[in-house]
Each structure stands twice: as structure tokens, then as C-alpha cells.
Coordinates of N, CA, C and O in Angstrom, one line a residue:
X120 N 81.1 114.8 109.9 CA 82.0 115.7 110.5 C 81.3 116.9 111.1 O 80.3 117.4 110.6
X121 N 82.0 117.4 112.2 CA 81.4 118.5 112.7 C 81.7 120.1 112.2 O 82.8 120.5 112.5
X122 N 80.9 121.1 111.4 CA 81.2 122.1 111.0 C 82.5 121.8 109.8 O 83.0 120.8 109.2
X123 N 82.7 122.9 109.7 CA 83.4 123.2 108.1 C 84.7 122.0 107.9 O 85.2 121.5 108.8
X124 N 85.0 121.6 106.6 CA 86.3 120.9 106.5 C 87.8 121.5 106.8 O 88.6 122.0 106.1
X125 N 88.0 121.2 108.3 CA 89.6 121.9 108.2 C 90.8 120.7 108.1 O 91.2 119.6 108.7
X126 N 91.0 121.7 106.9 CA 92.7 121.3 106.6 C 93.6 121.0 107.9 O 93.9 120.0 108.5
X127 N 93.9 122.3 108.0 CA 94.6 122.3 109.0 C 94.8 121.1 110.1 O 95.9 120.8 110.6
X128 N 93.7 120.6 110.5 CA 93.3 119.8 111.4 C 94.2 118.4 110.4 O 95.4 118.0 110.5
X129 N 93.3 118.2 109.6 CA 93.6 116.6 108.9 C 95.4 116.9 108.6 O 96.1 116.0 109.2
X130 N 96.2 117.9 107.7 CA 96.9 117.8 108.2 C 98.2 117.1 109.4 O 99.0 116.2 109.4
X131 N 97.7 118.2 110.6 CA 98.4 117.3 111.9 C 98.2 116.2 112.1 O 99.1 115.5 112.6
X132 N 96.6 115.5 111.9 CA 96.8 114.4 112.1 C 97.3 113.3 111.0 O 97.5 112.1 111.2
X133 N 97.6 114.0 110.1 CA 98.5 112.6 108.6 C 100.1 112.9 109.5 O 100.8 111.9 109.5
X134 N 100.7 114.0 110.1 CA 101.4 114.3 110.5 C 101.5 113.0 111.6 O 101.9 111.9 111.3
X135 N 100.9 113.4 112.7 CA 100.9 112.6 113.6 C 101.1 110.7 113.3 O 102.0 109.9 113.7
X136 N 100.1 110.6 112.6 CA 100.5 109.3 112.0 C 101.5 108.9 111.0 O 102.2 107.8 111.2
X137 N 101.6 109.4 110.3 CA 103.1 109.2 109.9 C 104.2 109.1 110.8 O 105.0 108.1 110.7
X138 N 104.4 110.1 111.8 CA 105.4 109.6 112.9 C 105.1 108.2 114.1 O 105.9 107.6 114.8
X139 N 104.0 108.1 113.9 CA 104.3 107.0 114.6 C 104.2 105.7 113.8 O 104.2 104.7 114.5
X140 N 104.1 105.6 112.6 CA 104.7 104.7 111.3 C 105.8 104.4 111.3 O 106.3 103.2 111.2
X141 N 106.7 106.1 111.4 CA 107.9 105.7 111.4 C 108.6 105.1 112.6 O 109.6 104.4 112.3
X142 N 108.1 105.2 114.1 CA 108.1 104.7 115.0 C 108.4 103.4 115.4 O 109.3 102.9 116.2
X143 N 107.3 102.8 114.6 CA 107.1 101.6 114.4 C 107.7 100.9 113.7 O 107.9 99.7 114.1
X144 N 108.4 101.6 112.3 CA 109.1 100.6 111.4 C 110.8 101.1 111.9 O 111.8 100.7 111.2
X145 N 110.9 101.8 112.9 CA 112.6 101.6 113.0 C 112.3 101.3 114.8 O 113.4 101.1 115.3
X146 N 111.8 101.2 115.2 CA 111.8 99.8 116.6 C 111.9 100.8 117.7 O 112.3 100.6 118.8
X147 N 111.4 101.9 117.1 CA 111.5 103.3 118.2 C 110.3 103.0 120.0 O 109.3 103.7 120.4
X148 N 110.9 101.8 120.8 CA 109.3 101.2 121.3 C 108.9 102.2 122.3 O 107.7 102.6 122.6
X149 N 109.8 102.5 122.8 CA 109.9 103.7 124.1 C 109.2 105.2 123.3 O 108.7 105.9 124.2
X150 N 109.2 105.6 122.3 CA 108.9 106.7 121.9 C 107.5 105.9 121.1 O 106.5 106.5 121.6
X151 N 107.3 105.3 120.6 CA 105.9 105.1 120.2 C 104.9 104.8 121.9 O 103.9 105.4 122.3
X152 N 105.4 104.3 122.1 CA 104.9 103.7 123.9 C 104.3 105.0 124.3 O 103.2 105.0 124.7
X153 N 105.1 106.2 124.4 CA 104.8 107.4 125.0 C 103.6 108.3 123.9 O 103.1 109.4 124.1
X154 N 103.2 107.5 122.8 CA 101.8 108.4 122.4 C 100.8 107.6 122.5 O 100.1 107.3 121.5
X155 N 100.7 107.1 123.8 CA 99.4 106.2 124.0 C 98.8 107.7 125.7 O 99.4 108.3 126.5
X156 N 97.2 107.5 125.3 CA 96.9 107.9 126.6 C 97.1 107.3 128.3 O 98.0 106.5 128.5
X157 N 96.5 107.6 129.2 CA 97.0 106.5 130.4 C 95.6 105.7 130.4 O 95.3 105.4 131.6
X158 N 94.6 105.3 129.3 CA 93.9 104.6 129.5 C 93.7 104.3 128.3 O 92.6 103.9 128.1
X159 N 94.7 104.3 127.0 CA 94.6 104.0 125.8 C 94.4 102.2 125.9 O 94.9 101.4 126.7
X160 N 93.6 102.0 124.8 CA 93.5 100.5 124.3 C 94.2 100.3 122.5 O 94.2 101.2 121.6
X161 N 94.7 98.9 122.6 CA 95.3 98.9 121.4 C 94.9 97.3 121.1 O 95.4 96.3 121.8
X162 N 93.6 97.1 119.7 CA 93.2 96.1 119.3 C 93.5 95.8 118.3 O 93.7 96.5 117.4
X163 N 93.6 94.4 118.2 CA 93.7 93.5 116.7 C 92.7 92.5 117.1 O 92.8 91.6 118.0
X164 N 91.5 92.6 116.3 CA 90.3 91.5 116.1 C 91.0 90.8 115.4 O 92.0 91.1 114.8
X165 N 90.0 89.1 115.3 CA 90.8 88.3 115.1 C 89.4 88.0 114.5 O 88.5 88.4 115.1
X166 N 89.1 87.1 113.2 CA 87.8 86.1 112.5 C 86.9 87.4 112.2 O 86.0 87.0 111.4
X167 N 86.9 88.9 112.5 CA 86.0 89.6 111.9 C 86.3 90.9 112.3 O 87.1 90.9 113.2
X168 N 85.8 92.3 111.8 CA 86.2 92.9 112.2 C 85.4 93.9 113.5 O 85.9 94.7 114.2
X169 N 83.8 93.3 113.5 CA 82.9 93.8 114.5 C 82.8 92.7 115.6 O 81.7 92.5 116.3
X170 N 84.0 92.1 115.7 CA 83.5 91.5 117.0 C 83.7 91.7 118.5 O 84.6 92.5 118.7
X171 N 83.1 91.2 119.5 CA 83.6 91.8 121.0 C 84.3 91.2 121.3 O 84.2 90.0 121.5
X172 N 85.9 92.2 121.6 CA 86.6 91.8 122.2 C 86.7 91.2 123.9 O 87.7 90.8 124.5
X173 N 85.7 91.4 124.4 CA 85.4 90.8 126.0 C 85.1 89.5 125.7 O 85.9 88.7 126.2
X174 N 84.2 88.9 125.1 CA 83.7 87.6 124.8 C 84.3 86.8 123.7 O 84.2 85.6 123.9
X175 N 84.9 87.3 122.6 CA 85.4 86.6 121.5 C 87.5 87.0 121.5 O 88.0 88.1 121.7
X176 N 88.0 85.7 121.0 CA 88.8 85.9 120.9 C 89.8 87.1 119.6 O 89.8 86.9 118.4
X177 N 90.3 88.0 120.3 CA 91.6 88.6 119.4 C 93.0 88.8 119.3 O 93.7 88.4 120.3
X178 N 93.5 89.1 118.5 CA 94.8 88.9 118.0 C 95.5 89.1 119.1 O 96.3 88.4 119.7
X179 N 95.1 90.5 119.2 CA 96.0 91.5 120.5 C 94.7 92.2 121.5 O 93.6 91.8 121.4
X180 N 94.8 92.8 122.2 CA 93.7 93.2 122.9 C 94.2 94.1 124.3 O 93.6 93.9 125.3
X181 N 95.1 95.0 124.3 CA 96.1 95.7 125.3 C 95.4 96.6 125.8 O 95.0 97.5 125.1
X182 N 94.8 96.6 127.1 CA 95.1 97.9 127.6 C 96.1 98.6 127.9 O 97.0 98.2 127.2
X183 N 96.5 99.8 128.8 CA 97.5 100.5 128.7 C 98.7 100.1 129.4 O 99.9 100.4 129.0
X184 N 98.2 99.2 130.7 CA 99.6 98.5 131.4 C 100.0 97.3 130.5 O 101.0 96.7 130.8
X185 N 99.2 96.9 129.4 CA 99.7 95.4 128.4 C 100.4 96.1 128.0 O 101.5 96.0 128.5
X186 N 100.3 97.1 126.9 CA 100.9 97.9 126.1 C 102.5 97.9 126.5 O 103.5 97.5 125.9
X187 N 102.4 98.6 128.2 CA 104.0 99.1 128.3 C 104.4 97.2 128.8 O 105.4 97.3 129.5
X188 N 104.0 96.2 128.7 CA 104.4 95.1 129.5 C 105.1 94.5 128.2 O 106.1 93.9 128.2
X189 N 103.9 94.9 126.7 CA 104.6 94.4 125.7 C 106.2 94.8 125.1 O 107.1 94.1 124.6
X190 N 105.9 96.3 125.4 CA 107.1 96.8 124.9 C 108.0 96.8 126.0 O 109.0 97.4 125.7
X191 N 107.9 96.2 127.1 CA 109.3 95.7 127.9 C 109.5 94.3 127.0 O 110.6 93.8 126.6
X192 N 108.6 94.0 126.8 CA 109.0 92.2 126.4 C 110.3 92.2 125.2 O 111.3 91.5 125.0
X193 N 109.4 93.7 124.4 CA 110.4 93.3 123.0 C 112.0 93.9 123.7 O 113.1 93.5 123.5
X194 N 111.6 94.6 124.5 CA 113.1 95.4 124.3 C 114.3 94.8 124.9 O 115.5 95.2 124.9
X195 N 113.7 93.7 125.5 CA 114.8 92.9 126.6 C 115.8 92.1 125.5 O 116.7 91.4 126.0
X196 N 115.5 92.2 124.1 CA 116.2 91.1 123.0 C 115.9 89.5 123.1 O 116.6 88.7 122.5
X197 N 114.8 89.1 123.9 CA 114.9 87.6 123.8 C 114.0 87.2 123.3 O 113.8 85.9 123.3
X198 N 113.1 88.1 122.4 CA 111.8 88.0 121.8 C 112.8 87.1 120.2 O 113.3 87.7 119.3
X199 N 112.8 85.8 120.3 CA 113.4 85.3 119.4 C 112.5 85.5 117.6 O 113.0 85.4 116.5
X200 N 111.2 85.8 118.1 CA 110.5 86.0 116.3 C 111.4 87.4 115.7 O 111.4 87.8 114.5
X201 N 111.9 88.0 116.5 CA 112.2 89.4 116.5 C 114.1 89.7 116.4 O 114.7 90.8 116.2
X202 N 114.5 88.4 116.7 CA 116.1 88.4 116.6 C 116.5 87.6 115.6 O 116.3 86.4 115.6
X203 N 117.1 88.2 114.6 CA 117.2 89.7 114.1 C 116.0 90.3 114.6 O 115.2 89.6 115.3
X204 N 115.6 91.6 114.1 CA 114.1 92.3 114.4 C 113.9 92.6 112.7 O 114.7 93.1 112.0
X205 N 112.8 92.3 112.3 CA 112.1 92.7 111.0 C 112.5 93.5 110.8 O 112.7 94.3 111.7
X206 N 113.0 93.9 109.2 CA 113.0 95.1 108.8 C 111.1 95.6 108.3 O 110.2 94.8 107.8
X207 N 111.0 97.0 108.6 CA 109.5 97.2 108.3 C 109.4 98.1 107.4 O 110.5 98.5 107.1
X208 N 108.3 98.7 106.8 CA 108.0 99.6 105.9 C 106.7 100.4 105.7 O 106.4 100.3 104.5
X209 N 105.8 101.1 106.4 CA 104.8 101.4 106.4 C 104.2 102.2 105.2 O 104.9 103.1 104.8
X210 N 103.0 102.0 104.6 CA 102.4 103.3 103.7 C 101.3 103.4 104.1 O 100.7 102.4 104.6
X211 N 100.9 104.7 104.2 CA 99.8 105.4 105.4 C 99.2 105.7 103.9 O 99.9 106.1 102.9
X212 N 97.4 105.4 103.8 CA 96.7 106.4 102.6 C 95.9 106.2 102.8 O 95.8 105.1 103.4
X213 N 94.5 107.1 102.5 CA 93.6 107.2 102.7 C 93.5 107.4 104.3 O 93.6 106.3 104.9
X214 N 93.3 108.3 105.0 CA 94.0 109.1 106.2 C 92.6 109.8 105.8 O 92.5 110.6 104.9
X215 N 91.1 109.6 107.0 CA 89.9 110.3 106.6 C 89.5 110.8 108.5 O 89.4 110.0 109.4
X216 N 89.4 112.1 108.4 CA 88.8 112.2 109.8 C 86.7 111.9 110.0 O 85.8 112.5 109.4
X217 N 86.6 111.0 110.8 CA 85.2 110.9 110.8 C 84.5 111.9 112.0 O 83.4 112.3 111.8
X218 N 85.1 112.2 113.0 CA 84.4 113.0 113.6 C 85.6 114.2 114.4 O 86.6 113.6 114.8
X219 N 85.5 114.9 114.6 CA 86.2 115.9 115.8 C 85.7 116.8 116.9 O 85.2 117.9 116.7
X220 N 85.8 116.5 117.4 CA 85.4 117.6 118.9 C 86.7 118.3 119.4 O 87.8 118.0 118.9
X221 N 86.6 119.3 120.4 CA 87.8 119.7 121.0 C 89.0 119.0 121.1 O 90.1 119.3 120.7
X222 N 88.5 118.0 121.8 CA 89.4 117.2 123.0 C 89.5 115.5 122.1 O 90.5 114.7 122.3
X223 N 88.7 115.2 121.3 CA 89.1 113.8 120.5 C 88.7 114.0 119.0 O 87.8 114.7 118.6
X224 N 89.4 113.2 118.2 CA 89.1 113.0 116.9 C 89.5 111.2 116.7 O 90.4 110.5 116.9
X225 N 88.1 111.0 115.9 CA 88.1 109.9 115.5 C 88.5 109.8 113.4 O 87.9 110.3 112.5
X226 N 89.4 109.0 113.6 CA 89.9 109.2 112.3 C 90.0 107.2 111.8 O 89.6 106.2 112.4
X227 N 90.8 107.4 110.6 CA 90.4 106.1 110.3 C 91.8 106.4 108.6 O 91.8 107.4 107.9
X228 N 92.5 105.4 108.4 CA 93.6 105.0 107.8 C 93.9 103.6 107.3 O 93.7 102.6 107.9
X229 N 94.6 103.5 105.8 CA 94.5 102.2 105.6 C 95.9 102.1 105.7 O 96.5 103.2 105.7
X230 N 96.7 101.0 105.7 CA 98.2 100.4 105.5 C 98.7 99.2 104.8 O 98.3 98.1 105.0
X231 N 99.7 99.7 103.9 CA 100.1 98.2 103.5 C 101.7 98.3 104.6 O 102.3 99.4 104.6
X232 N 102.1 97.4 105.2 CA 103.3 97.1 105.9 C 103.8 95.6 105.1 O 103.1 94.6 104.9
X233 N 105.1 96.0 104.9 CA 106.1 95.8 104.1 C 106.6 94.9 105.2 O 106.8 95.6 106.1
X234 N 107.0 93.6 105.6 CA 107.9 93.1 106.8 C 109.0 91.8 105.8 O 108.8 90.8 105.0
X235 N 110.5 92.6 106.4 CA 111.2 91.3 105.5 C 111.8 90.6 106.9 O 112.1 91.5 107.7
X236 N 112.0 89.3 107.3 CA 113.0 88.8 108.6 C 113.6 87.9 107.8 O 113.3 87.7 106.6
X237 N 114.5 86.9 108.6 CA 114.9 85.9 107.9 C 114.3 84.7 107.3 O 114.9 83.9 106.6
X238 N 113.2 84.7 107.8 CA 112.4 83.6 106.9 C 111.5 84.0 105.7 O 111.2 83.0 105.0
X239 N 111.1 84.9 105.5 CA 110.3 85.2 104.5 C 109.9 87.0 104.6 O 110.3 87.8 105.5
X240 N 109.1 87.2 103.3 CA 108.8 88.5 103.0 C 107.3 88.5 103.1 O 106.5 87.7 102.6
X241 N 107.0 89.6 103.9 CA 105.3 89.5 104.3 C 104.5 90.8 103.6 O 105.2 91.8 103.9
X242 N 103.7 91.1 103.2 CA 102.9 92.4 103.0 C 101.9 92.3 104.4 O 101.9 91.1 104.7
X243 N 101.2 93.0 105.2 CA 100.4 93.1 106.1 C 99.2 94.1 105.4 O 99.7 95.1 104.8
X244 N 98.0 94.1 105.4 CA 97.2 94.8 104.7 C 96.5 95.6 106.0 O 96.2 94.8 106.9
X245 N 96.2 96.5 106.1 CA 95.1 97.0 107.3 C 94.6 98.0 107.1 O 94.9 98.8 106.2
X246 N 93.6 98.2 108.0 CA 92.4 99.4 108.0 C 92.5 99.9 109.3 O 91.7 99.1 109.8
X247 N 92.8 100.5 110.3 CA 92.8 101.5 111.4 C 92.0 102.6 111.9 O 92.0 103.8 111.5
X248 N 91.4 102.0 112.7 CA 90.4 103.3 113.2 C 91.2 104.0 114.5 O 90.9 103.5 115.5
X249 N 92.0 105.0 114.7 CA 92.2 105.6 115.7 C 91.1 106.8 116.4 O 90.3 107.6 115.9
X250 N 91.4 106.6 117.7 CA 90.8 107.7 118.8 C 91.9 108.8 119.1 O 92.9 108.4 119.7
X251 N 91.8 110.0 118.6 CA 93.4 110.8 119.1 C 92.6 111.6 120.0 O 91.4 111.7 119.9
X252 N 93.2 112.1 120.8 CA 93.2 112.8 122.2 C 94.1 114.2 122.3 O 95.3 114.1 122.5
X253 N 93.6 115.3 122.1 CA 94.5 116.1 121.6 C 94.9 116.8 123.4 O 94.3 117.7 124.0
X254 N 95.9 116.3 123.7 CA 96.7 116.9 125.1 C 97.7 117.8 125.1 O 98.5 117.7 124.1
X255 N 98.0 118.9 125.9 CA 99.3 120.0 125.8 C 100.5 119.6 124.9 O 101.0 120.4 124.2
X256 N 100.9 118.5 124.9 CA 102.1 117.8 124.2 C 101.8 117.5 122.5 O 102.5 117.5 121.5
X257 N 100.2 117.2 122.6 CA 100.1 116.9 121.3 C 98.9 115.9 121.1 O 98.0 115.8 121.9
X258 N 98.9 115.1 120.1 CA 98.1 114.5 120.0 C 98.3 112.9 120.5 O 99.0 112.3 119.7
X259 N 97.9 112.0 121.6 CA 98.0 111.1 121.9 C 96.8 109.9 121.7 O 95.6 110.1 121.9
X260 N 97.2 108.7 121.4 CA 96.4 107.6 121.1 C 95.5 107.4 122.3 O 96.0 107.2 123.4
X261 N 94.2 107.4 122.0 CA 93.4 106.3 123.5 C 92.8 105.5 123.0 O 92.4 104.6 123.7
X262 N 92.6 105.3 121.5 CA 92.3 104.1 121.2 C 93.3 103.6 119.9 O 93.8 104.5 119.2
X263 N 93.4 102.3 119.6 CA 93.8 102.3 117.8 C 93.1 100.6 117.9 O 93.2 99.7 118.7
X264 N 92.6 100.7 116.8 CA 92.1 99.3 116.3 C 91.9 99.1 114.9 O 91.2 99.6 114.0
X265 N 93.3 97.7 114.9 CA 94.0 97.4 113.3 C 93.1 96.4 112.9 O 93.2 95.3 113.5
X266 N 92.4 96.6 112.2 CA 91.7 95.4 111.2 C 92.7 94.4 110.1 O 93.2 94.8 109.0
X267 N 92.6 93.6 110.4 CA 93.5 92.5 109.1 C 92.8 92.8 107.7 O 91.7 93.3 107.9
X268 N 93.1 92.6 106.7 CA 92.4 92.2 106.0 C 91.9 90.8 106.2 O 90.7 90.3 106.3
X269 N 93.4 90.1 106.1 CA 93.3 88.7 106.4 C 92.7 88.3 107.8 O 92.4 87.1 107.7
X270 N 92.5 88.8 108.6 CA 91.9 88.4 109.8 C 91.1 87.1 110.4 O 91.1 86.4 111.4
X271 N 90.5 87.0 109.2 CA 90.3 85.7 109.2 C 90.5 84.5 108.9 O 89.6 83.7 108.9
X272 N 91.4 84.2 108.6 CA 92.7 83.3 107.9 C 93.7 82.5 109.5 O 93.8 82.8 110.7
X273 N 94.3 81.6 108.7 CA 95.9 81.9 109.9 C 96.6 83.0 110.0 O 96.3 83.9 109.2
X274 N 97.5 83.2 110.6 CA 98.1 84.0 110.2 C 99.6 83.7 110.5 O 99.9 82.7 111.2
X275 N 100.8 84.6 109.9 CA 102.1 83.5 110.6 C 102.6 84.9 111.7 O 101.8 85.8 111.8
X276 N 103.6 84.9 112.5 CA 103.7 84.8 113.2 C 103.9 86.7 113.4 O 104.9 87.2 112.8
X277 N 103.1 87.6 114.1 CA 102.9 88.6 114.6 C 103.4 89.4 115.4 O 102.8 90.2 116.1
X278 N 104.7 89.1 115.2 CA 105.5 90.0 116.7 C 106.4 90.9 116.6 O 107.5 90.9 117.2
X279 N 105.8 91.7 115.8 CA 106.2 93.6 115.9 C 104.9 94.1 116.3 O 103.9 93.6 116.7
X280 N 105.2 95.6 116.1 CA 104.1 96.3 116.6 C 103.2 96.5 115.0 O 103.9 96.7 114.1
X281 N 102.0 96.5 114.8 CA 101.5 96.8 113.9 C 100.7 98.4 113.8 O 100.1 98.7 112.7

């Protein structure tokens, strides 16, 4: 980290992430959609967690026009893994900043997500490295990349936002 430990800072950003947890787990897609930057990327590796996403396959792999193309997909209701839509549950902890400058902070978060639909009850385990971008409005995503635990495994079927 750069210079002294501020609170303050880590703070906003448990703040920040927690809102978009909750974002996430009540199907808010248009209001999560809007804290991405306009060149934000949003990864899920798939068999490891240091692999290249250009040459090896991943789960998810969005730049910023996938992003808004996904969240048209869900919101149209025909996304049938999703009708009903999961109920979700996020727990955000261990919430550590690794570096900060002015203008970005790289931080890093683990999650257990809670997902019940009508076929079964799922826990999702993950590790998250976010890029936040701190803009007039606030703090906006330009990068986030969810590690599975499981990642390397099958997995069943993935279609909320994680």
C-alpha cells in the first residue's frame, strides 16, 4: 500500500461493495450495469485462476458492450435458468485494499453466495479482485475478476450475475 493505512478510504470501499452485492442479489441489473466504467472488463476464469483469458477458455469474459448485452438478455424474462429468477444472498469478508493511487484502487474480497431456484440450493465460493476507478459520481468498476473456488470442476448452471 501506498503511504499510511486510511480507514476512511477502506471504509467507502466495503461500502461500495456491499451495494453492489446487494445489487446483485435483488436483480437490480440496470443499477449494477451503471457501476461499471466505459471500458470496464468483467472475468470469470475457468480451470485456474492465472490463466489468459485471450488464449484459454473462461467462464465469462465481458467487456463493457458484453456487459450491457448480458444485462439486456436477463431483463427481457426469457432467460429460462432465471424464470423464476434465483433467490440470492451475498457475504462480503475479508474486503483488503492492495494498492491505491488517486484515480484507482485495487482491492480484493472473498464471497460466499447463497443461490436457492427451483431445482436446488447452491453455495458459490469466491475470491474477487476489483479495479475501482474513483469518478465525480463515485466509485466505478473497470475491472472485477471472480475466481471459483471450484473453477475447476463442472459446474451447474451460471446464470445470474456473480
Amino acid at each position: 500500500m501506498n503511504g499510511a493505512f486510511d480507514w476512511v478510504l477502506l471504509r467507502e470501499v466495503e461500502q461500495f461493495l456491499y451495494h453492489e452485492a446487494r445489487l446483485q442479489d435483488d436483480h437490480e441489473y440496470a443499477a449494477w450495469e451503471a457501476l461499471w466504467t466505459a471500458d470496464g472488463v468483467y472475468w470469470i476464469p475457468a480451470n485456474d485462476d492465472d490463466i489468459d483469458p485471450d488464449h484459454q477458455m473462461s467462464i465469462v469474459y465481458d467487456n463493457r458492450s458484453r456487459i450491457a448485452l448480458r444485462i439486456k438478455q436477463l431483463c427481457t424474462g426469457k432467460r429460462l435458468a432465471q424464470t423464476p429468477r434465483s433467490r440470492l444472498r451475498r457475504v462480503m469478508s475479508n474486503i483488503v485494499i492492495l494498492e491505491h493511487g488517486e484515480a484507482e484502487i485495487k482491492v480484493t474480497a472473498n464471497a460466499l453466495i447463497f443461490e436457492s431456484n427451483r431445482r436446488e440450493d447452491l453455495v458459490w465460493a469466491t475470491r474477487t479482485e476489483y479495479l475501482l476507478r474513483r469518478e465525480p459520481a463515485g466509485f466505478r468498476m473497470a475491472r472485477k475478476k471472480v475466481m471459483l473456488v471450484n473453477n475447476d470442476k463442472p459446474l451447474p448452471s451460471l446464470s445470474f450475475l456473480i
